[in-house]
PDB file of C-alpha atoms in Angstrom:
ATOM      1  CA  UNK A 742      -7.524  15.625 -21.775  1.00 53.00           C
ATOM      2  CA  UNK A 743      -5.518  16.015 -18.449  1.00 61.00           C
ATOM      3  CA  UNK A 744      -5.501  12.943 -16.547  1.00 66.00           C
ATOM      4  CA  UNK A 745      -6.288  13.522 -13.019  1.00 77.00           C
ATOM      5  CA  UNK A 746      -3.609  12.984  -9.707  1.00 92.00           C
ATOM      6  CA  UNK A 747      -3.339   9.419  -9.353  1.00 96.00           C
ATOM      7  CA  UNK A 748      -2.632   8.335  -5.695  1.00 98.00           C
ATOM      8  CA  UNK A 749      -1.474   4.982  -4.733  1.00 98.00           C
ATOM      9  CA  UNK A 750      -1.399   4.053  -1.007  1.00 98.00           C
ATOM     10  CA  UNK A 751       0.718   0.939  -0.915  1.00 98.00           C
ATOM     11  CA  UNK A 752       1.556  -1.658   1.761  1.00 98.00           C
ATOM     12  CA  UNK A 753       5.049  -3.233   2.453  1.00 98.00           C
ATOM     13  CA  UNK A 754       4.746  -6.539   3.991  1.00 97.00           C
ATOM     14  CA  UNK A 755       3.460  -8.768   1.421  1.00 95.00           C
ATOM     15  CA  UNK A 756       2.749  -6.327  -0.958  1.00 97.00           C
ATOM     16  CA  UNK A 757       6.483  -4.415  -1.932  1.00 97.00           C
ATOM     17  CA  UNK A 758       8.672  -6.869  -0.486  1.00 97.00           C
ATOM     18  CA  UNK A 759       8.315 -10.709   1.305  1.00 96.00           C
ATOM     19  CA  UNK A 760       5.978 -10.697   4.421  1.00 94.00           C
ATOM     20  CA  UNK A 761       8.699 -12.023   7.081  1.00 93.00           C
ATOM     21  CA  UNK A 762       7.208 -11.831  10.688  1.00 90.00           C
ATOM     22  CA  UNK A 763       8.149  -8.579  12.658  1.00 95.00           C
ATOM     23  CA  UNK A 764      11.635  -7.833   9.745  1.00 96.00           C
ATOM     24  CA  UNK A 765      14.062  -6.123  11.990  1.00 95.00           C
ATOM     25  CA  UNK A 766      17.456  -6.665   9.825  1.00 97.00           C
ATOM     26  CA  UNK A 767      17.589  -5.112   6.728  1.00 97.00           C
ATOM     27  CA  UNK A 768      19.545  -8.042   5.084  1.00 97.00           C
ATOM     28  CA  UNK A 769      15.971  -9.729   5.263  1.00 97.00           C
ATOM     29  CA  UNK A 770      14.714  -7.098   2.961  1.00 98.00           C
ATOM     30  CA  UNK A 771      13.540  -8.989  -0.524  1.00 97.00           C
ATOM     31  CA  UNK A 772      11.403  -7.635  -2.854  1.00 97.00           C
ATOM     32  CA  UNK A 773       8.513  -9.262  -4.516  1.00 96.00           C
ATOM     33  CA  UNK A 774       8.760 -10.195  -8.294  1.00 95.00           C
ATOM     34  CA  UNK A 775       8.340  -7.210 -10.007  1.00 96.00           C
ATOM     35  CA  UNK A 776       8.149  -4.875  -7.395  1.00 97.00           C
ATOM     36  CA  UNK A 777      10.669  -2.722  -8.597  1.00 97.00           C
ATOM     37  CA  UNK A 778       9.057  -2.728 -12.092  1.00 97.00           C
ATOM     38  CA  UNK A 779       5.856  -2.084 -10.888  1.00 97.00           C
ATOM     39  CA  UNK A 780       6.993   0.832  -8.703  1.00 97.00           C
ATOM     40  CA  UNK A 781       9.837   2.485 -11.998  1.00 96.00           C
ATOM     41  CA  UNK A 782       6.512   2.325 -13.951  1.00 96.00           C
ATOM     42  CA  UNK A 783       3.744   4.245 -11.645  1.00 96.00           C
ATOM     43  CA  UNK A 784       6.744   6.631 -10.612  1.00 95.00           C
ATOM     44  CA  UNK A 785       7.214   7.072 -14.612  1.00 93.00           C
ATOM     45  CA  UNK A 786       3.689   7.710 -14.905  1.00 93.00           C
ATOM     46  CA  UNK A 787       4.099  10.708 -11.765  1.00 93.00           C
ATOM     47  CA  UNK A 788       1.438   8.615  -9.866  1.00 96.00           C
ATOM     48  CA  UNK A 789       1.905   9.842  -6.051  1.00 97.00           C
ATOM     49  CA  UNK A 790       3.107   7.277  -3.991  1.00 98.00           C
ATOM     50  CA  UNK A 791       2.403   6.367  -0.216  1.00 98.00           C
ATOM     51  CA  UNK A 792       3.752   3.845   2.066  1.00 98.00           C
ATOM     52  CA  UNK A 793       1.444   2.537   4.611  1.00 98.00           C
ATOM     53  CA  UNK A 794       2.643   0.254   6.991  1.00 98.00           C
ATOM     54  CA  UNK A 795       0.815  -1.623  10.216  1.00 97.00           C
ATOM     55  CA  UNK A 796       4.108  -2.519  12.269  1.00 97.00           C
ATOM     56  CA  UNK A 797       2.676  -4.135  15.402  1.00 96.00           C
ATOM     57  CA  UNK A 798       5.707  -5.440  16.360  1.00 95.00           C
ATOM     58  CA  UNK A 799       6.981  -2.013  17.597  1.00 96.00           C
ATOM     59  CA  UNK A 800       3.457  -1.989  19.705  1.00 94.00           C
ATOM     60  CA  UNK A 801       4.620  -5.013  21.499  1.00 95.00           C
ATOM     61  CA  UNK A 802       8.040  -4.091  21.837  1.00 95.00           C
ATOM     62  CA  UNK A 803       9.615  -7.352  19.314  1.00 96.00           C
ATOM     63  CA  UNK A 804      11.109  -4.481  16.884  1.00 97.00           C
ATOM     64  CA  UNK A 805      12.057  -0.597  17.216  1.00 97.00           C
ATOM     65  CA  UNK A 806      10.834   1.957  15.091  1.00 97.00           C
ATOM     66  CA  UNK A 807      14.531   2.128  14.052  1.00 97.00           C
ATOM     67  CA  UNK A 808      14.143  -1.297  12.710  1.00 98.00           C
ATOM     68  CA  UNK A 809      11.274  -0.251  10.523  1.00 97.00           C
ATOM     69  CA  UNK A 810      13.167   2.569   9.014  1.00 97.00           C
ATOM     70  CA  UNK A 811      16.283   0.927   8.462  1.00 97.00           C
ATOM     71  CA  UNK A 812      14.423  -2.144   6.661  1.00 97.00           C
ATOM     72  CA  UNK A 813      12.258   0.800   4.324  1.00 97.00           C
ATOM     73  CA  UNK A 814      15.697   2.621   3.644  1.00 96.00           C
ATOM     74  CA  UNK A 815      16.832  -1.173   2.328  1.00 97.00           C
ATOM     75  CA  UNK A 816      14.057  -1.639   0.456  1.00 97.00           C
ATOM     76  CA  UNK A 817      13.956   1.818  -1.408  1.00 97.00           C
ATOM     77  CA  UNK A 818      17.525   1.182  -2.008  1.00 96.00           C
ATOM     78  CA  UNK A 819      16.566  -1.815  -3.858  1.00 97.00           C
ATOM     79  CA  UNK A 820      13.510  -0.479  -5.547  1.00 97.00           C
ATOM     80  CA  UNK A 821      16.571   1.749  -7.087  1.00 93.00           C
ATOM     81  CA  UNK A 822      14.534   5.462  -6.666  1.00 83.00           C
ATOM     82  CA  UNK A 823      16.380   6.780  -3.315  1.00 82.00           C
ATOM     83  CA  UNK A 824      14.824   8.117  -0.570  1.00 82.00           C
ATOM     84  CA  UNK A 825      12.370  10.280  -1.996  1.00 88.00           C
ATOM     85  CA  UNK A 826      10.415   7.543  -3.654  1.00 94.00           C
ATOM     86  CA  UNK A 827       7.100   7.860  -1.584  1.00 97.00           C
ATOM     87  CA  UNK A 828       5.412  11.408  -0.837  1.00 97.00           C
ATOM     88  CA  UNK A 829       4.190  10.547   2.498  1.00 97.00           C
ATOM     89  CA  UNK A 830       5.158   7.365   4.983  1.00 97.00           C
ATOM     90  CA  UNK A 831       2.944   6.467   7.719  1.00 97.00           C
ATOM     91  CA  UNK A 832       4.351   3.658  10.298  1.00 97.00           C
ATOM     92  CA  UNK A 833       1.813   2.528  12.400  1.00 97.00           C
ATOM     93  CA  UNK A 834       3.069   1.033  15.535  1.00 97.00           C
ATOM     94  CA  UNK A 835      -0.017   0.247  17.695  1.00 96.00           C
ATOM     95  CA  UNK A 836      -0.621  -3.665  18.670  1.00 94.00           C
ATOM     96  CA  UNK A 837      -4.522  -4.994  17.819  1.00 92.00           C
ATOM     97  CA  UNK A 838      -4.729  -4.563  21.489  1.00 93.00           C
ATOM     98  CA  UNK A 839      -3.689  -0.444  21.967  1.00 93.00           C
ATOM     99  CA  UNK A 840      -6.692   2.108  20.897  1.00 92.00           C
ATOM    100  CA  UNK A 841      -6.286   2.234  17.001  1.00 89.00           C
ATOM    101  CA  UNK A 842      -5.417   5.338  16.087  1.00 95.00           C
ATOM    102  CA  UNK A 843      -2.997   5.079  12.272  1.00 97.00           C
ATOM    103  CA  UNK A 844      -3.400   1.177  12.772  1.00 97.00           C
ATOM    104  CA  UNK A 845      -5.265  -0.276   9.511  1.00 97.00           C
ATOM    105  CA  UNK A 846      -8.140  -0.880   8.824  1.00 96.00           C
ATOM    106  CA  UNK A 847      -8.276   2.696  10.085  1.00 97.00           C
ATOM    107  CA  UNK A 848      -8.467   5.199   7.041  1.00 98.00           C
ATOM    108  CA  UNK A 849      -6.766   8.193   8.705  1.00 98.00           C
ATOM    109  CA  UNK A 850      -3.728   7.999   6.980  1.00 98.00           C
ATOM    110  CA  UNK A 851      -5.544   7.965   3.681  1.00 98.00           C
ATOM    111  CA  UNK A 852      -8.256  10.481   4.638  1.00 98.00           C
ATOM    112  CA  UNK A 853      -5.193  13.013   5.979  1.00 98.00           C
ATOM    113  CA  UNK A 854      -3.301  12.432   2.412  1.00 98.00           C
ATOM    114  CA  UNK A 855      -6.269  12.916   0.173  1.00 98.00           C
ATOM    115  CA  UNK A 856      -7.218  16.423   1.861  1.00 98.00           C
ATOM    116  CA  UNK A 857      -3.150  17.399   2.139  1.00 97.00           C
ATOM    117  CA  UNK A 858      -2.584  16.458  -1.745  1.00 97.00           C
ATOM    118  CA  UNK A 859      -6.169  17.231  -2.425  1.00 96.00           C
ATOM    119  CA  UNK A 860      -7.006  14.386  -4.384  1.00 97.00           C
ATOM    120  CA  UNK A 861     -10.367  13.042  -5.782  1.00 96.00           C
ATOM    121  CA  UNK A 862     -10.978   9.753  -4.050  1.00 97.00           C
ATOM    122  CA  UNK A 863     -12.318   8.008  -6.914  1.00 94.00           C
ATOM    123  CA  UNK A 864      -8.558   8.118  -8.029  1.00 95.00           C
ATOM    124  CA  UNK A 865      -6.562   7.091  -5.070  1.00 97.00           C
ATOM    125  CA  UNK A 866      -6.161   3.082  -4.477  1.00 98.00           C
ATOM    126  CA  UNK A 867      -5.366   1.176  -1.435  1.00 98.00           C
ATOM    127  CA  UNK A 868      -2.996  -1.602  -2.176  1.00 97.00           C
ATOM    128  CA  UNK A 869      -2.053  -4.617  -0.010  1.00 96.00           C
ATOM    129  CA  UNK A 870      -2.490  -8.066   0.644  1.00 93.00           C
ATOM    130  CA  UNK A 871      -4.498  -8.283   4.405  1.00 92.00           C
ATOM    131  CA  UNK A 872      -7.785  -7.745   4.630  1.00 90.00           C
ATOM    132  CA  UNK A 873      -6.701  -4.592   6.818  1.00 94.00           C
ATOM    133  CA  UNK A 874      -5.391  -3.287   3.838  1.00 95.00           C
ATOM    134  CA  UNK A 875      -8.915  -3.170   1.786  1.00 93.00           C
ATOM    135  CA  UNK A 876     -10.679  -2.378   5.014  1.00 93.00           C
ATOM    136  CA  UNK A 877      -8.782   0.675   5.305  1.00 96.00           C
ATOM    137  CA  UNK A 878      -9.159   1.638   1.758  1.00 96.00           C
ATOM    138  CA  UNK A 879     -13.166   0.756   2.176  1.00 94.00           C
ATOM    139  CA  UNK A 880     -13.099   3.052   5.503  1.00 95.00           C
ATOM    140  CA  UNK A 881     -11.683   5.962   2.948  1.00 97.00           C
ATOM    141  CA  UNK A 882     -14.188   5.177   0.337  1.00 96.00           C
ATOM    142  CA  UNK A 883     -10.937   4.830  -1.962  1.00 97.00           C
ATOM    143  CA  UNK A 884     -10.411   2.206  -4.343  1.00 96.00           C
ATOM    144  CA  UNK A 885      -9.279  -1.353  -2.654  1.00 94.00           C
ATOM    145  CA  UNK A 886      -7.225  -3.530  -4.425  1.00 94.00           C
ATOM    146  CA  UNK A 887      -6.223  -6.740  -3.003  1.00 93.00           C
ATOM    147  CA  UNK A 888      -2.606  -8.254  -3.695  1.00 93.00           C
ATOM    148  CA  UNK A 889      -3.229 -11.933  -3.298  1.00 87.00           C
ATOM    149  CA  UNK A 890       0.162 -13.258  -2.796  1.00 74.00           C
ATOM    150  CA  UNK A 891      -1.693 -15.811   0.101  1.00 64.00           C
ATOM    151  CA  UNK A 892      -4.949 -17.106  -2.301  1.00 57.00           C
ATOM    152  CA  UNK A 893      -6.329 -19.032   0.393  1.00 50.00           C
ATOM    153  CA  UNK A 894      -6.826 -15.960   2.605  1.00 52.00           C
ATOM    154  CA  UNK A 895      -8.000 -14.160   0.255  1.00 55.00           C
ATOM    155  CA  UNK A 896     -10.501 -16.008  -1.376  1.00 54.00           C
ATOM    156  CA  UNK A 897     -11.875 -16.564   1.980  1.00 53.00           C
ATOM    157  CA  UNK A 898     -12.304 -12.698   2.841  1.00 57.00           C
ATOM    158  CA  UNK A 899     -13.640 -11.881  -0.827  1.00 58.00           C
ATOM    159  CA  UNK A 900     -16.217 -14.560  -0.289  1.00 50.00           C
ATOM    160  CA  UNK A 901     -17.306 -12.938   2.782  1.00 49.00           C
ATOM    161  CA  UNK A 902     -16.812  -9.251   1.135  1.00 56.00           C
ATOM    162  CA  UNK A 903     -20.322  -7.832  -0.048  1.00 53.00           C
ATOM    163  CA  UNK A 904     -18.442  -4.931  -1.610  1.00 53.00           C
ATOM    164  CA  UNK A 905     -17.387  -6.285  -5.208  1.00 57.00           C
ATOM    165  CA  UNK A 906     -15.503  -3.154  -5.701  1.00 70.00           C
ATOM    166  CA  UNK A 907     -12.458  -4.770  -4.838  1.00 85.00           C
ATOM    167  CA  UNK A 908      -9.728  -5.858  -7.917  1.00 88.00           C
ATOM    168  CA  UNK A 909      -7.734  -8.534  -6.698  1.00 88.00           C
ATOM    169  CA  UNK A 910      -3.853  -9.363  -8.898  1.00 91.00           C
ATOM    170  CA  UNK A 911      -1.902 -11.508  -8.292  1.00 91.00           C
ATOM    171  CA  UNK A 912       1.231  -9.483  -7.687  1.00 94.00           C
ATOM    172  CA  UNK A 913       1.640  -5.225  -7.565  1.00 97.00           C
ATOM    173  CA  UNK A 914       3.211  -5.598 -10.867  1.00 97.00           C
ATOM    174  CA  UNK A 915      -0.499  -7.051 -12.714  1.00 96.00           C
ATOM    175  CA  UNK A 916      -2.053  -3.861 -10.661  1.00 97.00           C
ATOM    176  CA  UNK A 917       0.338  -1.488 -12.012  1.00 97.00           C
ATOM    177  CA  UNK A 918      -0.369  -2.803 -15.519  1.00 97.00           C
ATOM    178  CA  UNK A 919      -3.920  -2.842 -15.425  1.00 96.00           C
ATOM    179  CA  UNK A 920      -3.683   1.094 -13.885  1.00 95.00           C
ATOM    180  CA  UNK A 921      -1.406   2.213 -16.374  1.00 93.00           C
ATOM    181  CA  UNK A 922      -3.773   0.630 -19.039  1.00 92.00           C
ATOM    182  CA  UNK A 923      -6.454   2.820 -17.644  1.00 87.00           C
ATOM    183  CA  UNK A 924      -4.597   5.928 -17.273  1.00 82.00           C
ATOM    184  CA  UNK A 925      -3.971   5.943 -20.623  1.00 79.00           C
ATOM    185  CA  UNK A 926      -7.131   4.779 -21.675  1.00 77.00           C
ATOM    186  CA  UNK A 927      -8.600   8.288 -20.043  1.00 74.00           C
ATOM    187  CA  UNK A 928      -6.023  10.135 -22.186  1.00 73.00           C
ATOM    188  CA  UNK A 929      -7.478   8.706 -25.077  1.00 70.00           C
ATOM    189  CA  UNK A 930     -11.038  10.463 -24.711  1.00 65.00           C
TER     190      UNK A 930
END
């Protein structure tokens, strides 16, 4: 059987590497436990990878859109796959108080990438730790999946969440395991 495109929308901040308040210097650039791993393994598995990133701070003028690409070109350096590691970037520098327009939980970005890569919805996942994140991937009518790196936060939002579609892992790394498990699970029938 061919296993269908898998897409993988992924946040930074709290998701890929430590959420540090509006990261302008690239030295501040750390990866989360098994971030790396989890990204070799889904790259190994040709899953197509997007970065989606809400970056307010360039919105309300604390950090340039040069900071934001000089802090992703650290972190792919460190992930160890170059440059070329995601398929599509999407910075979105709008404050909550500008007219959203990439700004999540707005599913443009995804809804743009799934027609562009033509991909099947039911196999593209929305990954990140805010509840911005699974709005967004909710919005798409994509699969959410909710990094809870901050428990409390998140076990207040999923209480409140009537949509029990949402997987929730502790760290990208559990996602990527559980996903890999069930891509090969479909090569199996």
């Amino acid at each position: 059987m061919v296993v269908p495109k898998i897409a993988i929308f992924l946040d930074r901040d709290g998701t890929i590497i430590a959420d540090k308040n509006y990261l302008k210097d690239p030295d501040g650039v750390e990866l989360l436990p098994g971030a790396r791993d989890a990204i070799s393994s889904l790259k190994s598995a040709k899953c197509i990878l997007f970065l989606f990133s809400n970056q307010s701070g360039i919105g309300r003028r604390i950090i340039s859109m040069d900071d934001v690409y000089r802090c992703n070109l650290r972190m792919m350096a460190l992930l160890g796959h170059g440059s070329n590691i995601f398929d599509a970037i999407c910075i979105a520098p709008e404050s909550p108080d500008d007219i959203p327009v990439y700004r999540k939980p707005s599913p443009r970005f995804i809804v743009e990438m799934v027609e562009k890569f033509d991909l099947s919805k039911e196999n593209c996942y929305m990954v990140g730790d805010k509840e911005s994140d699974i709005l967004a991937g909710i919005n798409a009518r994509v699969n959410a999946i909710l990094i809870a790196t901050d428990g409390e936060t998140k076990t207040s939002f999923l209480t409140h969440q009537k949509n029990k579609s949402i997987r929730v892992f502790p760290t990208l790394f559990e996602f990527s395991e559980w996903l890999l498990g069930e891509i090969f699970r479909r090569t199996q029938k």
